[in-house]
Coordinates of C-alpha atoms in Angstrom, one line a residue:
Chain A
X1 CA -29.1 59.5 26.9
X2 CA -28.6 60.0 23.2
X3 CA -30.6 58.3 20.5
X4 CA -30.8 57.1 17.0
X5 CA -33.5 58.9 15.0
X6 CA -34.4 57.9 11.6
X7 CA -37.0 59.2 9.2
X8 CA -36.3 58.4 5.6
X9 CA -37.5 57.2 2.2
X10 CA -35.4 55.1 0.0
X11 CA -36.2 53.6 -3.3
X12 CA -34.6 50.5 -4.8
X13 CA -36.0 49.6 -8.1
X14 CA -39.7 48.9 -7.6
X15 CA -39.3 48.7 -3.9
X16 CA -40.0 51.7 -1.7
X17 CA -38.9 51.9 1.9
X18 CA -40.4 54.3 4.4
X19 CA -38.8 54.1 7.8
X20 CA -39.4 56.2 10.9
X21 CA -38.2 55.3 14.3
X22 CA -36.3 56.5 17.3
X23 CA -34.3 54.3 19.6
X24 CA -32.3 55.1 22.8
X25 CA -28.5 54.7 22.6
X26 CA -26.2 53.2 23.7
X27 CA -27.8 49.8 23.2
X28 CA -28.5 47.3 20.5
X29 CA -31.3 48.3 18.2
X30 CA -32.6 45.3 16.4
X31 CA -34.2 45.6 12.9
X32 CA -36.5 42.7 12.8
X33 CA -38.6 41.6 9.9
X34 CA -39.1 38.9 7.3
X35 CA -36.9 38.6 4.2
X36 CA -37.7 41.3 1.7
X37 CA -39.0 43.7 4.4
X38 CA -36.3 46.2 3.5
X39 CA -33.9 45.7 6.4
X40 CA -30.8 45.7 4.3
X41 CA -32.0 48.7 2.3
X42 CA -32.6 50.6 5.6
X43 CA -29.1 49.7 6.9
X44 CA -27.5 50.7 3.7
X45 CA -29.3 54.0 3.8
X46 CA -28.2 54.6 7.4
X47 CA -24.6 53.6 6.3
X48 CA -24.8 56.1 3.5
X49 CA -24.2 53.4 0.9
X50 CA -27.5 53.9 -0.8
X51 CA -29.4 57.1 -1.5
X52 CA -32.2 58.2 0.8
X53 CA -34.3 61.3 1.5
X54 CA -35.1 62.3 5.0
X55 CA -33.1 62.6 8.2
X56 CA -30.7 60.4 10.2
X57 CA -29.4 61.5 13.5
X58 CA -27.1 59.5 15.7
X59 CA -26.4 61.0 19.1
X60 CA -25.5 64.6 18.4
X61 CA -24.5 63.9 14.8
X62 CA -26.6 64.6 11.7
X63 CA -25.7 62.2 8.9
X64 CA -28.7 63.1 6.7
X65 CA -31.0 66.0 6.6
X66 CA -32.3 66.5 3.1
X67 CA -34.2 69.6 4.0
X68 CA -30.9 71.3 4.9
X69 CA -29.0 69.6 2.1
X70 CA -26.8 67.5 4.5
X71 CA -25.8 64.1 3.3
X72 CA -22.5 63.0 4.8
X73 CA -20.7 60.5 2.6
X74 CA -20.4 56.9 4.0
X75 CA -16.6 57.3 4.4
X76 CA -17.1 60.2 6.7
X77 CA -20.0 58.8 8.8
X78 CA -17.6 56.8 11.1
X79 CA -19.7 53.6 10.9
X80 CA -18.6 50.1 11.4
X81 CA -20.4 47.8 9.1
X82 CA -20.3 44.0 9.4
X83 CA -21.7 42.5 6.3
X84 CA -23.6 39.3 6.0
X85 CA -20.8 37.9 3.8
X86 CA -17.9 39.5 5.9
X87 CA -16.3 41.1 2.8
X88 CA -12.8 40.8 4.0
X89 CA -10.2 42.0 1.6
X90 CA -8.7 38.9 -0.1
X91 CA -5.4 40.6 -1.0
X92 CA -4.6 41.3 2.6
X93 CA -4.0 39.0 5.5
X94 CA -6.0 39.3 8.7
X95 CA -3.5 41.8 10.1
X96 CA -3.9 43.9 7.0
X97 CA -7.7 43.7 7.1
X98 CA -7.7 44.9 10.7
X99 CA -5.3 47.7 10.0
X100 CA -7.3 49.0 7.1
X101 CA -10.0 50.9 9.0
X102 CA -7.7 51.5 12.0
X103 CA -5.2 53.5 9.9
X104 CA -7.9 55.6 8.4
X105 CA -9.4 56.4 11.8
X106 CA -6.4 58.0 13.4
X107 CA -8.1 61.3 13.6
X108 CA -11.2 59.9 15.4
X109 CA -11.4 59.7 19.2
X110 CA -9.7 56.5 20.1
X111 CA -12.3 54.8 22.3
X112 CA -11.6 51.2 21.4
X113 CA -8.2 49.8 22.0
X114 CA -6.6 47.4 19.6
X115 CA -5.4 45.0 22.3
X116 CA -8.8 44.8 23.9
X117 CA -10.4 44.0 20.6
X118 CA -7.8 41.3 19.7
X119 CA -8.4 39.7 23.2
X120 CA -12.1 40.0 23.1
X121 CA -12.5 38.4 19.7
X122 CA -9.6 36.0 20.1
X123 CA -7.9 37.3 17.0
X124 CA -4.2 37.0 18.0
X125 CA -3.8 33.5 16.6
X126 CA -5.3 34.5 13.3
X127 CA -3.3 37.6 12.5
X128 CA -0.9 36.0 10.0
X129 CA -3.6 34.0 8.2
X130 CA -4.9 34.7 4.7
X131 CA -8.6 35.4 4.4
X132 CA -9.3 32.1 2.5
X133 CA -7.8 30.1 5.3
X134 CA -10.5 31.3 7.8
X135 CA -13.7 29.5 8.7
X136 CA -17.1 31.2 8.5
X137 CA -17.1 32.1 12.2
X138 CA -13.5 33.3 12.1
X139 CA -14.3 35.5 9.1
X140 CA -17.1 37.2 10.9
X141 CA -14.9 37.7 14.0
X142 CA -12.3 39.4 11.8
X143 CA -14.9 41.5 10.1
X144 CA -16.2 42.5 13.5
X145 CA -12.7 43.4 14.7
X146 CA -12.0 45.4 11.5
X147 CA -15.2 47.4 11.9
X148 CA -14.5 48.0 15.6
X149 CA -10.9 49.2 15.0
X150 CA -12.3 51.9 12.7
X151 CA -13.6 53.5 16.0
X152 CA -17.2 53.6 14.8
X153 CA -19.8 55.8 16.5
X154 CA -22.4 53.2 15.4
X155 CA -21.8 49.6 14.5
X156 CA -24.1 48.2 11.8
X157 CA -24.5 44.4 11.7
X158 CA -26.5 43.1 8.7
X159 CA -27.4 39.5 9.6
X160 CA -23.8 38.7 10.5
X161 CA -24.7 35.2 11.5
X162 CA -26.8 34.3 8.5
X163 CA -23.9 32.9 6.5
X164 CA -22.7 30.7 9.4
X165 CA -24.2 27.4 10.2
X166 CA -26.2 27.2 13.4
X167 CA -23.6 25.3 15.4
X168 CA -21.0 28.0 14.7
X169 CA -23.2 30.9 15.7
X170 CA -22.3 30.3 19.3
X171 CA -18.7 31.3 18.2
X172 CA -19.8 34.8 17.5
X173 CA -22.9 35.6 19.6
X174 CA -21.1 35.8 23.0
X175 CA -18.7 38.3 21.5
X176 CA -21.6 40.5 20.5
X177 CA -23.0 40.3 24.0
X178 CA -19.7 41.3 25.4
X179 CA -19.5 44.3 23.0
X180 CA -22.9 45.4 24.2
X181 CA -22.1 45.0 27.8
X182 CA -18.5 45.9 28.2
X183 CA -18.1 48.6 25.6
X184 CA -21.6 50.1 25.6
X185 CA -21.1 50.4 21.8
X186 CA -24.2 51.6 19.9
X187 CA -25.2 48.9 17.5
X188 CA -27.9 48.4 14.9
X189 CA -28.5 44.7 14.4
X190 CA -30.4 43.3 11.5
X191 CA -31.9 39.9 11.8
X192 CA -34.8 37.7 10.8
X193 CA -34.1 35.3 13.7
X194 CA -36.3 36.2 16.6
X195 CA -34.1 34.3 19.1
X196 CA -31.0 36.4 18.1
X197 CA -33.0 39.5 18.5
X198 CA -34.2 38.5 22.0
X199 CA -30.7 37.7 23.0
X200 CA -29.1 40.9 21.9
X201 CA -31.6 43.7 21.5
X202 CA -32.3 46.5 23.9
X203 CA -34.7 48.0 21.4
X204 CA -36.6 46.4 18.5
X205 CA -37.8 48.0 15.3
X206 CA -40.4 45.9 13.4
X207 CA -40.1 46.2 9.7
X208 CA -42.5 44.7 7.1
X209 CA -43.2 45.4 3.4
X210 CA -40.9 48.5 3.6
X211 CA -42.7 50.1 6.5
X212 CA -41.7 50.3 10.2
X213 CA -44.6 48.8 12.1
X214 CA -43.4 49.4 15.6
X215 CA -40.4 50.5 17.6
X216 CA -40.1 49.6 21.3
X217 CA -38.4 47.5 23.9
X218 CA -38.4 43.7 23.3
X219 CA -40.8 43.2 26.1
X220 CA -43.4 45.6 24.8
X221 CA -42.8 44.5 21.2
X222 CA -43.7 41.0 22.2
X223 CA -47.2 42.2 22.8
X224 CA -47.6 43.6 19.3
X225 CA -50.2 41.7 17.2
X226 CA -48.0 42.2 14.1
X227 CA -45.1 40.4 15.8
X228 CA -47.1 37.3 16.4
X229 CA -47.6 36.8 12.7
X230 CA -43.9 37.3 12.1
X231 CA -42.5 34.9 14.7
X232 CA -44.9 32.0 13.9
X233 CA -47.0 29.9 16.3
X234 CA -44.0 28.3 18.1
X235 CA -42.4 31.7 18.8
X236 CA -45.4 33.5 20.2
X237 CA -44.9 34.3 23.9
X238 CA -44.2 36.9 26.4
X239 CA -40.8 38.5 26.7
X240 CA -40.1 39.6 30.3
X241 CA -37.1 41.6 31.4
X242 CA -36.6 40.6 35.0
X243 CA -34.0 40.9 37.8
X244 CA -32.6 38.0 39.7
X245 CA -33.5 38.1 43.4
X246 CA -32.3 35.3 45.5
X247 CA -30.2 32.4 44.2
X248 CA -30.5 29.3 46.3
X249 CA -27.5 27.1 46.8
X250 CA -29.1 24.5 44.6
X251 CA -28.8 27.0 41.8
X252 CA -32.5 27.9 41.6
X253 CA -32.9 31.6 41.0
X254 CA -36.0 33.6 41.9
X255 CA -37.2 36.4 39.7
X256 CA -40.1 38.7 40.2
X257 CA -42.8 38.7 37.5
X258 CA -45.3 41.4 38.1
X259 CA -46.8 40.7 41.5
X260 CA -45.6 37.1 41.6
X261 CA -42.4 35.1 41.6
X262 CA -41.0 32.6 39.2
X263 CA -38.1 30.2 40.0
X264 CA -35.8 28.9 37.4
X265 CA -32.3 27.4 37.2
X266 CA -29.7 29.2 35.3
X267 CA -26.1 28.2 35.0
X268 CA -24.6 31.5 35.8
X269 CA -27.3 33.8 37.2
X270 CA -26.3 35.9 40.2
X271 CA -28.4 38.2 42.4
X272 CA -28.9 41.5 40.7
X273 CA -28.5 40.1 37.2
X274 CA -30.9 41.1 34.6
X275 CA -32.5 38.2 32.8
X276 CA -34.6 38.2 29.7
X277 CA -37.2 35.4 29.8
X278 CA -39.1 34.2 26.8
X279 CA -42.2 32.5 28.1
X280 CA -43.8 30.8 25.1
X281 CA -47.6 30.8 24.8
X282 CA -47.6 27.0 24.2
X283 CA -45.9 26.5 27.6
X284 CA -48.4 28.4 29.8
X285 CA -51.5 26.8 31.3
X286 CA -54.5 28.7 32.5
X287 CA -56.5 27.8 35.7
X288 CA -59.6 29.5 36.9
X289 CA -58.9 28.7 40.6
X290 CA -55.6 28.4 42.5
X291 CA -54.2 25.0 41.6
X292 CA -53.5 22.3 44.1
X293 CA -51.7 19.0 43.9
X294 CA -49.7 19.9 40.8
X295 CA -46.1 19.5 40.0
X296 CA -45.9 22.9 38.5
X297 CA -44.3 25.3 40.9
X298 CA -44.5 28.6 39.0
X299 CA -48.0 29.8 39.5
X300 CA -48.8 33.5 38.9
X301 CA -52.1 35.1 39.9
X302 CA -53.4 37.6 37.4
X303 CA -56.3 38.9 35.4
X304 CA -57.5 37.6 32.0
X305 CA -57.0 40.8 29.9
X306 CA -58.0 39.6 26.5
X307 CA -58.8 36.6 24.3
X308 CA -57.4 36.8 20.8
X309 CA -58.5 34.4 18.0
X310 CA -55.4 32.7 16.7
X311 CA -56.6 29.9 14.5
X312 CA -59.7 27.7 14.0
X313 CA -58.9 25.7 17.1
X314 CA -56.8 28.0 19.3
X315 CA -57.2 31.2 21.2
X316 CA -54.5 33.3 22.7
X317 CA -55.2 34.3 26.3
X318 CA -53.4 37.5 27.4
X319 CA -53.0 37.4 31.2
X320 CA -52.0 40.6 33.1
X321 CA -49.7 39.9 36.0
X322 CA -49.1 43.2 37.6
X323 CA -47.5 45.3 34.9
X324 CA -46.3 42.3 33.0
X325 CA -48.3 40.2 30.5
X326 CA -48.2 36.5 29.9
X327 CA -49.6 34.7 26.9
X328 CA -51.2 31.3 26.9
X329 CA -52.4 29.3 23.9
X330 CA -55.6 27.4 24.8
X331 CA -58.3 25.7 22.7
X332 CA -61.7 27.1 22.0
X333 CA -63.2 24.2 23.8
X334 CA -61.3 25.1 26.9
X335 CA -62.5 28.7 26.7
X336 CA -66.1 27.5 26.5
X337 CA -65.8 24.8 29.2
X338 CA -64.0 27.2 31.7
X339 CA -66.3 30.1 30.8
X340 CA -63.2 32.3 30.2
X341 CA -63.9 35.9 29.6
X342 CA -61.9 39.1 29.8
X343 CA -61.6 40.6 33.2
X344 CA -61.9 37.4 35.3
X345 CA -59.1 36.4 37.7
X346 CA -57.0 33.5 36.5
X347 CA -53.8 31.7 37.5
X348 CA -51.1 31.2 34.9
X349 CA -49.0 28.0 35.3
X350 CA -45.6 28.2 33.7
X351 CA -43.9 25.0 32.7
X352 CA -40.5 26.0 34.1
X353 CA -38.7 23.2 32.3
X354 CA -39.2 25.2 29.1
X355 CA -38.4 28.6 30.5
X356 CA -35.7 30.2 28.3
X357 CA -33.6 33.0 29.7
X358 CA -30.6 35.0 28.6
X359 CA -28.5 37.0 31.0
X360 CA -28.2 40.4 29.8
X361 CA -26.5 42.9 32.0
X362 CA -27.0 46.6 31.5
X363 CA -23.8 48.5 30.6
X364 CA -23.8 49.8 34.2
X365 CA -23.3 46.3 35.6
X366 CA -20.4 44.9 33.6
X367 CA -20.0 41.3 34.2
X368 CA -18.9 38.3 32.2
X369 CA -22.2 37.1 30.8
X370 CA -22.5 33.3 30.8
X371 CA -23.4 33.0 27.2
X372 CA -27.2 32.6 27.9
X373 CA -27.7 28.9 27.7
X374 CA -31.2 27.6 27.9
X375 CA -32.4 27.2 31.4
X376 CA -34.6 24.6 32.9
X377 CA -36.0 24.0 36.4
X378 CA -36.6 20.6 37.8
X379 CA -40.2 20.4 38.8
Chain B
X1 CA 24.7 33.1 -32.5
X2 CA 22.5 36.1 -33.6
X3 CA 23.7 38.4 -36.3
X4 CA 23.8 42.2 -35.8
X5 CA 20.7 42.7 -37.9
X6 CA 18.8 40.0 -35.9
X7 CA 19.9 41.6 -32.6
X8 CA 18.8 45.0 -33.8
X9 CA 15.4 43.7 -34.9
X10 CA 15.0 41.9 -31.6
X11 CA 16.0 45.1 -29.7
X12 CA 13.5 47.2 -31.6
X13 CA 10.7 44.7 -31.2
X14 CA 11.2 44.7 -27.4
X15 CA 11.4 48.5 -27.3
X16 CA 8.3 49.0 -29.4
X17 CA 6.3 46.4 -27.5
X18 CA 7.6 47.6 -24.1
X19 CA 6.8 51.3 -24.9
X20 CA 3.4 50.5 -26.2
X21 CA 2.5 48.5 -23.0
X22 CA 3.9 51.2 -20.7
X23 CA 2.0 54.0 -22.5
X24 CA -1.3 52.2 -22.8
X25 CA -1.4 50.5 -19.4
X26 CA -2.8 53.4 -17.3
X27 CA -5.3 54.3 -20.1
X28 CA -6.4 50.7 -20.3
X29 CA -7.0 50.5 -16.5
X30 CA -9.1 53.6 -16.6
X31 CA -11.1 52.5 -19.7
X32 CA -11.7 49.0 -18.1
X33 CA -12.9 50.7 -14.9
X34 CA -15.2 53.0 -16.9
X35 CA -16.6 50.1 -18.9
X36 CA -17.3 47.9 -15.8
X37 CA -18.2 50.4 -13.1
X38 CA -19.1 53.5 -15.1
X39 CA -22.7 54.6 -15.5
X40 CA -22.7 57.1 -18.3
X41 CA -24.5 57.6 -21.7
X42 CA -21.6 56.9 -24.1
X43 CA -20.6 53.6 -22.5
X44 CA -21.6 51.4 -25.5
X45 CA -19.9 53.7 -27.9
X46 CA -16.7 53.6 -25.9
X47 CA -16.9 49.8 -25.8
X48 CA -17.2 49.7 -29.6
X49 CA -14.4 52.2 -30.1
X50 CA -12.0 50.2 -27.9
X51 CA -12.8 47.0 -29.8
X52 CA -12.5 48.5 -33.2
X53 CA -8.9 47.6 -33.9
X54 CA -9.9 43.9 -33.4
X55 CA -12.2 44.0 -36.4
X56 CA -10.5 46.6 -38.6
X57 CA -7.7 45.5 -41.0
X58 CA -4.4 46.7 -39.4
X59 CA -3.6 48.6 -42.6
X60 CA -6.7 50.7 -42.0
X61 CA -5.6 51.5 -38.4
X62 CA -2.1 52.5 -39.7
X63 CA -3.7 54.7 -42.4
X64 CA -6.0 56.4 -39.8
X65 CA -3.0 57.0 -37.6
X66 CA -1.2 58.6 -40.5
X67 CA -4.1 60.8 -41.1
X68 CA -4.4 61.9 -37.5
X69 CA -0.8 61.7 -36.3
X70 CA 1.1 62.4 -39.5
X71 CA 3.1 65.6 -39.5
X72 CA 0.3 67.3 -41.5
X73 CA -2.5 65.6 -39.4
X74 CA -4.4 67.5 -36.8
X75 CA -2.8 65.9 -33.7
X76 CA 0.5 65.1 -35.3
X77 CA 0.9 68.6 -36.6
X78 CA 0.2 70.1 -33.2
X79 CA 2.7 67.7 -31.6
X80 CA 5.4 68.6 -34.1
X81 CA 4.7 72.4 -33.9
X82 CA 4.5 72.5 -30.1
X83 CA 7.0 69.9 -28.9
X84 CA 9.0 69.1 -32.1
X85 CA 7.8 65.5 -31.7
X86 CA 7.3 63.4 -34.9
X87 CA 5.6 60.1 -34.6
X88 CA 5.2 58.9 -38.1
X89 CA 8.1 56.8 -39.3
X90 CA 9.8 56.6 -35.9
X91 CA 10.2 54.0 -33.1
X92 CA 7.7 56.0 -31.0
X93 CA 5.2 55.8 -33.9
X94 CA 5.7 52.0 -34.1
X95 CA 4.9 51.9 -30.4
X96 CA 1.8 54.0 -30.9
X97 CA 0.5 51.8 -33.7
X98 CA 1.3 48.7 -31.6
X99 CA -0.5 50.2 -28.6
X100 CA -3.6 50.9 -30.5
X101 CA -3.7 47.4 -32.0
X102 CA -3.1 45.6 -28.7
X103 CA -5.4 47.9 -26.7
X104 CA -8.5 45.7 -26.9
X105 CA -6.6 42.7 -25.7
X106 CA -5.3 44.6 -22.7
X107 CA -8.7 46.1 -21.8
X108 CA -10.4 42.8 -22.2
X109 CA -8.1 41.0 -19.6
X110 CA -8.4 43.9 -17.1
X111 CA -12.1 44.1 -17.6
X112 CA -12.6 40.4 -16.9
X113 CA -10.6 40.6 -13.6
X114 CA -12.4 43.8 -12.6
X115 CA -15.8 42.1 -13.1
X116 CA -14.6 39.5 -10.7
X117 CA -13.9 42.1 -8.0
X118 CA -17.0 42.2 -5.8
X119 CA -18.3 45.8 -5.6
X120 CA -19.1 45.0 -2.0
X121 CA -15.4 45.1 -1.2
X122 CA -15.3 48.7 -2.4
X123 CA -18.3 49.4 -0.2
X124 CA -16.6 47.8 2.8
X125 CA -13.6 50.0 2.2
X126 CA -15.9 53.0 2.1
X127 CA -17.5 52.2 5.4
X128 CA -13.9 51.9 6.8
X129 CA -13.3 55.5 5.9
X130 CA -11.7 55.2 2.4
X131 CA -12.5 57.9 -0.1
X132 CA -12.9 57.3 -3.9
X133 CA -9.2 57.5 -4.9
X134 CA -8.1 55.7 -1.7
X135 CA -10.3 52.7 -2.2
X136 CA -9.4 52.4 -5.9
X137 CA -5.7 52.3 -5.0
X138 CA -6.0 50.2 -1.9
X139 CA -8.7 47.7 -2.9
X140 CA -9.7 47.8 -6.6
X141 CA -6.2 48.0 -8.1
X142 CA -4.6 45.2 -6.1
X143 CA -7.5 43.0 -6.7
X144 CA -7.3 43.7 -10.5
X145 CA -3.6 43.0 -10.4
X146 CA -3.8 39.6 -12.0
X147 CA -5.9 41.0 -14.9
X148 CA -3.5 44.0 -15.3
X149 CA -0.6 41.6 -15.4
X150 CA -2.3 39.3 -17.8
X151 CA -3.3 42.2 -20.0
X152 CA 0.2 43.6 -20.0
X153 CA 1.8 40.3 -20.9
X154 CA -0.7 39.5 -23.6
X155 CA -0.3 43.0 -25.1
X156 CA 3.5 42.8 -25.0
X157 CA 3.4 39.4 -26.7
X158 CA 1.0 40.6 -29.3
X159 CA 3.0 43.8 -29.7
X160 CA 6.2 41.9 -30.6
X161 CA 4.3 40.6 -33.6
X162 CA 2.4 43.6 -34.8
X163 CA 2.9 44.1 -38.5
X164 CA 0.3 45.8 -40.6
X165 CA -0.3 48.9 -38.6
X166 CA 3.4 49.4 -37.9
X167 CA 4.5 49.1 -41.5
X168 CA 1.8 51.5 -42.6
X169 CA 2.3 54.2 -40.0
X170 CA 6.0 53.8 -39.1
X171 CA 7.3 52.2 -42.3
X172 CA 10.1 49.6 -42.4
X173 CA 13.3 51.5 -41.4
X174 CA 16.3 49.4 -40.3
X175 CA 17.4 50.3 -36.8
X176 CA 14.3 52.5 -36.3
X177 CA 11.1 50.7 -37.0
X178 CA 12.2 47.3 -38.4
X179 CA 10.8 44.9 -35.8
X180 CA 11.1 41.1 -36.0
X181 CA 8.1 40.6 -38.2
X182 CA 9.1 43.4 -40.5
X183 CA 12.7 42.0 -40.7
X184 CA 11.1 38.6 -41.5
X185 CA 9.0 40.2 -44.2
X186 CA 12.0 42.0 -45.7
X187 CA 14.0 38.7 -45.7
X188 CA 11.2 36.9 -47.6
X189 CA 11.1 39.7 -50.1
X190 CA 14.8 39.4 -50.9
X191 CA 15.8 36.6 -53.4
X192 CA 18.4 35.0 -51.2
X193 CA 16.7 35.5 -47.8
X194 CA 15.4 32.0 -47.2
X195 CA 17.7 31.0 -44.4
X196 CA 17.5 34.5 -42.8
X197 CA 13.7 34.3 -42.9
X198 CA 13.8 30.9 -41.2
X199 CA 16.1 32.3 -38.5
X200 CA 13.7 35.2 -37.9
X201 CA 10.8 32.9 -37.7
X202 CA 12.6 30.7 -35.2
X203 CA 13.5 33.7 -33.1
X204 CA 9.9 34.8 -33.0
X205 CA 8.8 31.3 -32.1
X206 CA 11.3 31.2 -29.1
X207 CA 10.2 34.6 -28.0
X208 CA 6.5 33.8 -28.1
X209 CA 7.1 30.5 -26.3
X210 CA 9.1 32.2 -23.5
X211 CA 6.5 34.8 -23.1
X212 CA 3.7 32.3 -22.6
X213 CA 5.7 30.3 -20.1
X214 CA 6.6 33.5 -18.2
X215 CA 2.9 34.6 -18.2
X216 CA 1.8 31.2 -16.8
X217 CA 4.5 31.3 -14.1
X218 CA 3.4 34.8 -13.0
X219 CA -0.3 33.9 -13.0
X220 CA 0.5 31.0 -10.7
X221 CA 2.5 33.1 -8.3
X222 CA -0.5 35.6 -8.2
X223 CA -3.0 32.8 -7.7
X224 CA -1.0 31.5 -4.8
X225 CA -1.0 35.0 -3.2
X226 CA -4.7 35.5 -3.6
X227 CA -5.9 32.1 -2.7
X228 CA -8.2 29.9 -4.7

């Protein structure tokens, strides 16, 4: 297992970035943080487009090591960079844009085949088009293809979906999922959209005010107090990476969560698939005794690990279910009435109708991922 | 049709303007690039220097050229001694004077178009493995092409009409440096040159008009190629 190791300082005007993280590769490393956190500065430093001091190592390669005087120029780093605004060359057609990096990467090991990429991204019908005849989604697909044909050892994506309207993002996201799963291509993905991060990332680096706050798997990052402030009240929740057990003929899939089991319906889940569930705190109910006579089917027994003050009215209850942790938003009044305190046994009721899950298969298990639609279970 | 003298003046005008454009084009591209993308101490000074011919009387430019490039001048003397090349009072000298006069126009057009080239495109080329010269040739230059063309056409058109600097530095020698405006001037000076002067003026008018139409046509072709 190789890794991406970054430890650097970059200065841009009055802004100073200090980043330090290590992430396993291959995989999708998401740089997540609010606007102005320094995400683009960090990506540009890794790309070699802006000056930085420190060290950058990708797999066995050293791109930057200021102590030893190593600073590989961007054109020799073999990166693929998909910019927010695509940056296609307007004087070339789509074919010329795709060939630009390809021609200059002849000496590099040819890992990615032209035909595969054209098929994967559906670029064949666009080849003869001029850049100004492309839609936003098509532009980003061409930009992605151009970066990939340069045979990158690391693909950098700086908010590639930000300039596309929400409806068209679905044109591009599934391609990125397939790149992750079918090509096992190391990627660094910059986003301030938590949903995108959850869908793509195998590792998350939290960035705020020019500092890296945390670096871990999405599941463990979801427990970071700093993350809760970033995603906002409606986004707070547990992220669970689970494996699909049985799938009933009716389409209901069972997944293990800690010591319990949750059932949900997913359009394409098959036994053995890995699913990432986002269980929002607002959708979890806490009971102090095993519930009876309720329509909710997903009941998980656990222990109340901690009560965290969230606002004047609300408290966030962290419930340990085996090794996993769920979060539930409850009122202070409920805490007082139920006599909730850390350490007591509780039952977490998950409103399955709101369970969101994305299939993400590990590179080992290549499989056409059914572009992770929202899932719901009839109760 | 045209008289022999008129044809000759036309021929010299075209040669002088053409040579001046050909010689100054690469320099102008470099200077435009330095002024837009360069980060160095003397940038403002270079900018002022390039624009000087716009504000100086052409006679002054011609005089300064004589001082520097005359056979006894520092550069002119060296050229004559080393290569046997004499610029003052020759067609080449007329081209040099014309090039200096039209240089600001040329740089201006190129600079405008280079400012319109998103530096991000050069960065993108860089991430795709293109070194400095490679990305200049494969990205910057083609994207500047409309400006280069506009600059060349403007400089050529202006070069056809350059008067003061040419007559000062290269004099008014028939068949050598007598361009259209110089021929027109000579005709006005002679007592019975009224109709000849009118014909030279008409010829200049036609030439200028054709140039403008051609420039517009080329610009349209380029716009169609590069999109809106």
